[in-house]
Coordinates of C-alpha atoms and ligand atoms in Angstrom, one line a residue:
M1 CA 8.8 -30.0 41.1
G2 CA 5.9 -27.8 41.9
K3 CA 4.0 -26.3 38.9
S4 CA 5.0 -22.7 39.8
S5 CA 8.7 -23.5 39.7
K6 CA 8.2 -25.2 36.3
D7 CA 6.4 -22.1 35.3
K8 CA 9.5 -20.1 36.1
R9 CA 11.9 -22.3 34.3
D10 CA 10.0 -23.3 31.2
A11 CA 8.4 -20.8 28.9
Y12 CA 6.9 -23.6 26.7
Y13 CA 5.3 -25.2 29.7
R14 CA 3.5 -21.9 30.5
L15 CA 2.7 -21.3 26.9
A16 CA 1.2 -24.7 26.5
K17 CA -1.2 -24.1 29.4
E18 CA -2.1 -20.6 28.1
Q19 CA -2.9 -22.0 24.7
G20 CA -4.7 -25.1 25.9
W21 CA -2.2 -27.8 24.8
R22 CA -2.0 -30.9 26.9
A23 CA 1.8 -30.9 26.8
R24 CA 4.6 -28.6 25.8
S25 CA 5.5 -31.2 23.2
A26 CA 2.9 -29.6 20.9
F27 CA 5.5 -26.9 20.2
K28 CA 8.0 -29.4 19.0
L29 CA 5.6 -30.7 16.3
L30 CA 4.5 -27.2 15.4
Q31 CA 8.1 -26.1 15.0
L32 CA 8.9 -29.2 12.9
D33 CA 5.9 -28.4 10.7
E34 CA 7.1 -24.8 10.4
E35 CA 10.3 -26.1 8.9
F36 CA 9.2 -29.2 6.9
N37 CA 5.5 -28.4 6.1
L38 CA 4.6 -31.8 7.4
F39 CA 0.8 -31.4 7.1
E40 CA 0.7 -30.4 3.4
D41 CA -1.8 -32.6 1.6
V42 CA -2.2 -34.9 4.6
T43 CA -5.5 -36.3 5.7
R44 CA -4.7 -39.8 7.2
V45 CA -2.3 -39.8 10.1
V46 CA -1.1 -42.2 12.8
D47 CA 0.2 -40.7 16.1
L48 CA 2.3 -43.2 18.0
C49 CA 3.1 -42.8 21.8
A50 CA 0.5 -40.1 21.8
A51 CA -0.5 -39.6 25.5
P52 CA -1.4 -37.2 26.9
G53 CA -2.3 -36.1 23.4
S54 CA -0.8 -32.7 22.5
W55 CA 0.4 -33.9 19.1
S56 CA -3.0 -35.3 18.5
Q57 CA -4.4 -31.9 19.4
V58 CA -2.2 -30.3 16.8
L59 CA -3.4 -32.8 14.2
S60 CA -7.0 -32.2 15.2
R61 CA -6.7 -28.5 15.0
V62 CA -4.9 -28.5 11.7
L63 CA -6.7 -31.3 9.9
I64 CA -10.2 -31.5 11.4
K65 CA -10.7 -27.9 12.5
G66 CA -8.7 -26.5 9.6
E67 CA -6.5 -24.1 11.5
K68 CA -3.2 -22.9 10.0
F69 CA -0.1 -22.8 12.1
G70 CA 2.4 -21.5 9.6
R71 CA 5.4 -19.6 10.7
C72 CA 3.6 -16.3 10.7
A73 CA 0.6 -17.5 12.7
W74 CA 2.9 -19.0 15.2
Q75 CA 5.2 -16.0 15.6
D76 CA 2.2 -13.7 16.0
R77 CA 0.8 -15.9 18.9
E78 CA 4.2 -16.1 20.5
A79 CA 4.9 -12.4 20.2
K80 CA 1.6 -11.7 22.0
F81 CA 2.5 -14.2 24.7
R82 CA 6.0 -12.9 25.1
Q83 CA 4.7 -9.4 25.7
H84 CA 2.2 -10.8 28.2
M85 CA 4.7 -12.8 30.1
L86 CA 7.4 -10.3 30.2
N87 CA 5.0 -7.6 31.1
V88 CA 6.3 -5.3 28.4
V89 CA 2.9 -4.4 27.0
P90 CA 2.3 -0.7 27.5
S91 CA -0.2 -0.4 30.4
D92 CA -3.0 1.0 28.3
A93 CA -2.8 -1.8 25.8
A94 CA -2.5 -4.6 28.3
P95 CA -6.2 -5.6 28.9
E96 CA -6.8 -6.0 25.2
Q97 CA -3.7 -8.1 24.7
E98 CA -4.5 -10.4 27.5
K99 CA -8.0 -10.9 26.2
S100 CA -6.8 -11.9 22.8
I101 CA -4.4 -14.4 24.4
E102 CA -7.1 -16.0 26.5
K103 CA -9.4 -16.4 23.6
D104 CA -6.9 -17.2 20.9
E105 CA -9.7 -18.2 18.6
V106 CA -9.3 -18.2 14.9
P107 CA -12.1 -16.5 13.0
E108 CA -14.5 -19.1 11.4
A109 CA -13.8 -17.7 7.9
Q110 CA -10.1 -18.5 8.1
L111 CA -10.7 -22.2 9.0
K112 CA -10.2 -24.8 6.2
P113 CA -11.3 -28.2 7.5
R114 CA -10.0 -31.1 5.4
K115 CA -12.2 -33.9 4.0
D116 CA -12.0 -37.6 4.9
V117 CA -9.6 -37.1 7.8
K118 CA -8.6 -40.1 9.7
I119 CA -6.4 -39.9 12.8
V120 CA -5.5 -42.9 14.9
S121 CA -3.5 -42.3 18.2
I122 CA -1.9 -45.0 20.2
D123 CA -0.3 -45.1 23.6
L124 CA 0.3 -47.5 26.5
Q125 CA -1.5 -45.0 28.7
P126 CA -5.1 -44.1 28.1
I127 CA -5.6 -40.9 26.1
S128 CA -8.5 -38.7 27.1
P129 CA -10.9 -38.4 24.2
L130 CA -10.3 -35.9 21.5
P131 CA -13.1 -35.1 19.0
G132 CA -12.7 -37.0 15.7
I133 CA -9.7 -39.0 16.8
I134 CA -9.6 -42.8 17.3
T135 CA -7.5 -43.6 20.4
L136 CA -6.1 -47.0 21.1
R137 CA -4.5 -48.2 24.3
A138 CA -1.7 -50.5 23.1
D139 CA 2.0 -51.3 23.2
I140 CA 3.6 -50.3 19.9
T141 CA 6.3 -52.9 20.4
H142 CA 3.8 -55.7 20.5
P143 CA 2.9 -57.6 17.2
A144 CA -0.8 -57.6 18.2
T145 CA -0.9 -53.8 17.8
V146 CA -0.5 -54.1 14.0
P147 CA -3.9 -55.7 13.3
L148 CA -5.4 -53.3 15.9
L149 CA -4.1 -50.4 14.0
L150 CA -5.0 -51.7 10.6
K151 CA -8.6 -52.3 11.8
A152 CA -8.8 -48.8 13.2
L153 CA -7.6 -47.5 9.8
D154 CA -9.9 -49.7 7.8
P155 CA -13.0 -51.2 9.5
D156 CA -13.2 -53.9 6.7
Y157 CA -9.7 -55.2 7.6
D158 CA -9.8 -58.9 8.3
P159 CA -6.6 -60.3 9.9
D160 CA -7.4 -63.8 8.6
T161 CA -7.6 -62.9 4.9
M162 CA -5.5 -59.7 4.6
N163 CA -1.8 -59.2 4.9
Q164 CA -0.2 -56.8 7.3
Q165 CA -0.1 -53.9 5.0
A166 CA -2.8 -51.2 5.2
S167 CA -5.3 -51.3 2.4
Q168 CA -6.1 -47.7 3.0
P169 CA -2.6 -46.4 3.7
V170 CA -1.7 -43.2 5.6
D171 CA 0.1 -40.1 4.6
L172 CA 2.0 -39.4 7.8
V173 CA 3.2 -41.4 10.8
I174 CA 4.5 -39.5 13.8
S175 CA 6.0 -41.0 17.0
D176 CA 7.1 -39.2 20.1
G177 CA 7.9 -42.4 21.9
A178 CA 10.0 -42.2 25.0
P179 CA 10.5 -44.5 28.0
D180 CA 10.4 -43.3 31.5
V181 CA 14.0 -42.1 31.6
T182 CA 16.2 -43.7 34.2
G183 CA 19.1 -41.2 33.9
L184 CA 21.4 -44.1 32.8
H185 CA 22.0 -42.7 29.4
D186 CA 23.0 -45.9 27.6
L187 CA 19.9 -47.7 28.9
D188 CA 17.6 -44.9 28.1
I189 CA 19.0 -44.6 24.6
Y190 CA 18.7 -48.4 24.1
V191 CA 15.0 -48.5 25.3
Q192 CA 14.2 -45.5 23.2
S193 CA 15.7 -47.1 20.1
Q194 CA 13.4 -50.1 20.6
L195 CA 10.4 -47.7 20.5
L196 CA 11.8 -46.0 17.4
F197 CA 12.2 -49.4 15.5
A198 CA 8.7 -50.4 16.6
A199 CA 7.4 -47.1 15.2
L200 CA 9.3 -47.7 12.0
N201 CA 7.9 -51.2 11.7
L202 CA 4.4 -49.9 12.0
A203 CA 5.1 -47.0 9.7
L204 CA 6.3 -49.5 7.0
C205 CA 3.0 -51.4 7.4
V206 CA 0.8 -48.4 6.9
L207 CA 2.5 -45.6 4.9
K208 CA 1.6 -44.9 1.4
P209 CA 4.3 -44.2 -1.2
G210 CA 5.2 -40.5 -0.9
G211 CA 4.3 -40.6 2.9
K212 CA 6.3 -39.1 5.7
F213 CA 7.6 -40.5 9.0
V214 CA 8.7 -38.3 11.9
A215 CA 10.0 -39.8 15.1
K216 CA 11.8 -38.9 18.3
I217 CA 15.3 -40.2 18.7
F218 CA 17.9 -40.0 21.4
R219 CA 21.1 -39.4 19.6
G220 CA 23.5 -42.1 20.7
R221 CA 26.6 -43.7 19.3
N222 CA 26.3 -45.0 15.7
V223 CA 23.0 -43.2 15.2
D224 CA 24.2 -42.4 11.6
L225 CA 23.7 -46.1 10.8
L226 CA 20.1 -45.7 11.5
Y227 CA 20.0 -42.7 9.2
A228 CA 21.5 -44.8 6.5
Q229 CA 18.9 -47.5 6.9
L230 CA 16.1 -44.9 6.8
K231 CA 17.6 -43.6 3.6
I232 CA 16.8 -47.0 2.0
F233 CA 13.1 -46.2 2.4
F234 CA 12.8 -42.5 2.2
E235 CA 14.1 -40.0 -0.4
K236 CA 15.1 -37.5 2.2
V237 CA 16.1 -38.0 5.8
Y238 CA 16.9 -35.1 8.2
V239 CA 17.6 -35.0 11.9
A240 CA 15.9 -32.0 13.4
K241 CA 16.1 -30.2 16.7
P242 CA 13.2 -27.9 17.4
R243 CA 13.9 -24.9 19.6
S244 CA 11.3 -26.1 22.2
S245 CA 13.4 -29.3 22.7
R246 CA 16.0 -28.5 25.4
A247 CA 19.6 -28.2 24.0
S248 CA 20.8 -30.1 27.0
S249 CA 18.7 -33.1 26.0
V250 CA 19.9 -35.9 23.6
E251 CA 16.4 -35.7 22.1
A252 CA 16.0 -34.9 18.4
F253 CA 13.6 -35.9 15.6
I254 CA 14.2 -37.8 12.4
V255 CA 12.1 -36.4 9.6
C256 CA 11.8 -38.8 6.7
I257 CA 10.2 -37.5 3.5
N258 CA 8.8 -39.3 0.5
F259 CA 8.5 -43.0 1.4
Q260 CA 9.8 -45.0 -1.5
P261 CA 9.7 -48.7 -0.6
P262 CA 12.2 -50.7 -2.7
E263 CA 10.4 -52.7 -5.4
G264 CA 8.7 -55.8 -4.0
F265 CA 9.2 -54.7 -0.4
K266 CA 6.5 -56.0 1.9
A267 CA 6.5 -54.9 5.5
S268 CA 6.7 -57.9 7.9
L269 CA 6.8 -58.2 11.6
E270 CA 9.0 -61.3 11.2
E271 CA 12.0 -59.0 11.3
P272 CA 12.0 -57.6 14.8
L273 CA 13.8 -54.5 13.7
G274 CA 11.8 -54.2 10.5
V275 CA 14.7 -53.6 8.2
G276 CA 17.1 -56.5 8.9
S277 CA 19.0 -58.7 6.5
R278 CA 15.9 -59.5 4.5
L279 CA 16.1 -56.3 2.6
P280 CA 19.6 -56.6 1.1
K281 CA 18.9 -60.2 0.1
M282 CA 15.6 -59.2 -1.4
L283 CA 17.3 -56.5 -3.4
A284 CA 20.0 -58.9 -4.6
D285 CA 17.4 -61.6 -5.5
Q286 CA 15.6 -59.1 -7.7
N287 CA 18.7 -57.6 -9.1
A288 CA 17.3 -54.3 -7.9
V289 CA 19.6 -51.4 -7.6
A290 CA 19.7 -50.2 -4.0
P291 CA 20.0 -46.4 -3.6
I292 CA 23.0 -47.0 -1.3
T293 CA 24.6 -50.2 -0.1
A294 CA 22.0 -51.5 2.3
P295 CA 23.6 -51.9 5.7
V296 CA 22.5 -54.5 8.2
L297 CA 22.1 -52.8 11.5
M298 CA 22.3 -55.0 14.6
Q299 CA 22.5 -54.5 18.2
S300 CA 24.9 -56.5 20.4
H301 CA 23.1 -58.5 22.9
E302 CA 25.9 -58.0 25.4
T303 CA 26.7 -54.3 25.1
G304 CA 23.6 -52.9 23.4
A305 CA 25.9 -51.1 21.0
W306 CA 24.8 -50.8 17.4
N307 CA 27.1 -52.4 14.9
V308 CA 27.0 -52.9 11.2
T309 CA 27.9 -55.9 9.2
P310 CA 27.5 -56.5 5.5
E311 CA 26.3 -60.1 6.1
R312 CA 24.9 -61.9 9.1
T313 CA 24.1 -65.5 9.7
Q314 CA 20.6 -66.3 10.7
M315 CA 19.4 -69.6 12.2
V316 CA 16.0 -70.5 13.4
D317 CA 15.9 -72.7 16.5
E318 CA 13.4 -75.5 17.2
H319 CA 11.0 -72.9 18.7
G320 CA 11.1 -70.9 15.5
I321 CA 13.0 -68.2 17.3
E322 CA 15.5 -66.4 15.1
E323 CA 19.0 -66.4 16.4
V324 CA 21.8 -64.3 15.0
E325 CA 25.5 -65.0 15.2
V326 CA 27.1 -61.9 16.5
D327 CA 30.7 -63.1 16.5
D328 CA 31.6 -61.3 13.4
L329 CA 30.3 -58.0 14.7
S330 CA 33.0 -55.5 15.2
T331 CA 32.6 -52.3 17.1
E332 CA 33.7 -50.5 13.9
P333 CA 31.7 -50.7 10.7
H334 CA 33.2 -53.0 8.1
D335 CA 32.5 -50.6 5.3
K336 CA 32.8 -46.8 5.8
D337 CA 30.8 -46.1 2.7
I338 CA 27.6 -47.3 4.3
R339 CA 27.7 -44.6 6.9
W340 CA 25.6 -41.7 6.0
I341 CA 25.2 -38.5 7.9
A342 CA 21.7 -36.9 7.8
P343 CA 21.6 -33.2 7.5
F344 CA 21.0 -31.6 10.9
V345 CA 18.3 -28.9 10.9
A346 CA 17.6 -26.6 13.9
C347 CA 14.0 -25.5 13.6
G348 CA 11.9 -22.9 15.3
D349 CA 12.6 -19.3 14.7
L350 CA 15.6 -17.8 16.6
S351 CA 13.2 -15.4 18.2
A352 CA 11.2 -18.3 19.7
F353 CA 11.6 -19.0 23.3
D354 CA 14.8 -20.7 24.4
S355 CA 13.7 -23.9 26.2
D356 CA 16.9 -23.8 28.4
A357 CA 16.4 -20.3 29.6
S358 CA 14.4 -18.9 32.5
Y359 CA 12.2 -15.9 31.8
K360 CA 11.2 -13.3 34.4
L361 CA 7.6 -13.7 35.4
P362 CA 5.4 -10.7 36.0
D363 CA 4.6 -10.0 39.7
D364 CA 0.9 -10.8 39.2
H365 CA 1.6 -14.1 37.4
V366 CA -0.9 -16.9 38.3
S367 CA 0.1 -20.4 37.6
L368 CA -2.5 -22.3 35.6
D369 CA -3.5 -25.9 36.1
P370 CA -2.4 -28.4 33.5
V371 CA -4.8 -28.7 30.6
Q372 CA -5.1 -32.5 30.9
P373 CA -3.8 -34.0 34.1
P374 CA -2.1 -37.4 33.5
T375 CA -4.8 -40.2 33.3
A376 CA -2.7 -43.1 34.7
P377 CA 0.8 -41.8 35.5
P378 CA 3.4 -44.5 36.4
Y379 CA 4.0 -42.7 39.7
K380 CA 0.2 -42.8 40.7
R381 CA 0.6 -45.9 42.9
A382 CA 3.6 -44.5 44.6
I383 CA 1.7 -41.3 45.5
E384 CA -1.2 -43.4 46.8
L385 CA 1.1 -45.5 49.0
R386 CA 2.9 -42.4 50.2
R387 CA -0.4 -40.7 51.1
A388 CA -1.6 -43.9 52.9
N389 CA 1.6 -43.9 54.9
G390 CA 1.2 -40.3 56.0
G391 CA 3.4 -38.6 53.5
A392 CA 7.1 -38.7 52.5
Y393 CA 8.3 -39.5 56.0
G394 CA 5.7 -42.1 56.9
K395 CA 3.0 -41.9 59.5
P396 CA 4.0 -39.9 62.6
P397 CA 4.6 -42.3 65.5
S398 CA 1.4 -42.6 67.6
K399 CA 1.7 -41.2 71.1
Ligands
SAM1 N1 3.5 -36.8 21.9 C1 2.8 -36.8 23.2 C2 2.0 -35.6 23.4 O1 2.2 -34.7 22.6 O2 1.2 -35.5 24.3 C3 3.8 -37.0 24.3 C4 4.5 -38.4 24.3 S1 5.4 -38.7 25.7 C5 6.8 -37.8 25.5 C6 5.9 -40.4 25.4 C7 4.8 -41.4 25.4 O3 5.4 -42.6 25.0 C8 4.3 -41.7 26.8 O4 2.9 -41.3 26.9 C9 4.4 -43.2 27.0 O5 3.3 -43.8 27.6 C10 4.5 -43.6 25.5 N2 5.1 -45.0 25.4 C11 6.3 -45.4 25.9 N3 6.4 -46.7 25.5 C12 5.4 -47.1 24.8 C13 5.0 -48.3 24.1 N4 5.8 -49.4 24.2 N5 3.8 -48.3 23.4 C14 3.1 -47.2 23.3 N6 3.4 -46.0 23.9 C15 4.5 -46.0 24.6

């Protein structure tokens, strides 16, 4: 799709370019913050699946530069932009309005930079540098990423002598992880859920008690079991849909507040899904009282469906690879009590742009270039090959 047709369809896409964000996703984080006050008292943050970097830009502007993006500030900016784009500004006021949109600078006196800020951003793709932010190119599902992250958070970290828990923990972990969607819903949901669990694993290694975890989810079947597991670790768990996330998309965000690891809990990558059967056993061993019955969430190797079982049998084969007997998994949960529905919160003011709507563009509308073109898009090689072959239809036959 050409950029001008995207301009027509997507108000947030235009707004992102106008305001200098690398991606329209910035508005999702801003609208989540509007609702949940995510950045309150936060100085140490990990941004997972961060490329091209619009969430990191939000972190940089709020924590390092000290800008405030409360509801009012946001609405004010959006109102200006709406007037601009819909061309409803009275003609004599227009030049001034446009100037203020272009500049969009916050007066120095209103900035409140925070002290000792540490932001680490990770993605498979390279992230173009952002001032004050440590960027890592790594796969969040790979165990080698944990020591990398711990080292970035604490330069004194030594993987030989220290465990996999951050000695200088963080206040907030955010993850906007998404695979390249195939359009096959079940497959996309499955791959996305693997990113979510990898993000949760990392979050459990680095969060401090009281910390927050925010992550993208694709709402699939049995997603409520995931909410129940998160509820073991966090006092409050919400599922939120910002207005800038298209209603037609299965995308939503889990917002987990107040990390409260059960007593004695130590994060470990030995559990591929982070919160497997180890936890209920550990709670039982310690006679600890679990806040809710701890479910064991497992995914069927055959169907990919999430199932729950109160117990599971674990074996370790001669290669040390954990095997799980899945025979006793039913498609229905064994115990209805362990299902827990997270409150659903729609966020972003009702007056905010509707991400599914098209807005009329003024006649003199000029489409802007993206703020940060993709550094290494997966389709780059395909474009190069296509160009080398003379375009979409191949080289014209030589006469
Ligand atoms: N939050 C980003 C922003 O505001 O610019 C947008 C993130 S984009 C929707 C999803 C990102 O997930 C992509 O950049 C992709 O490279 C990344 N991703 C997918 N799988 C990953 C993995 N296994 N490890 C790290 N990043 C991954």
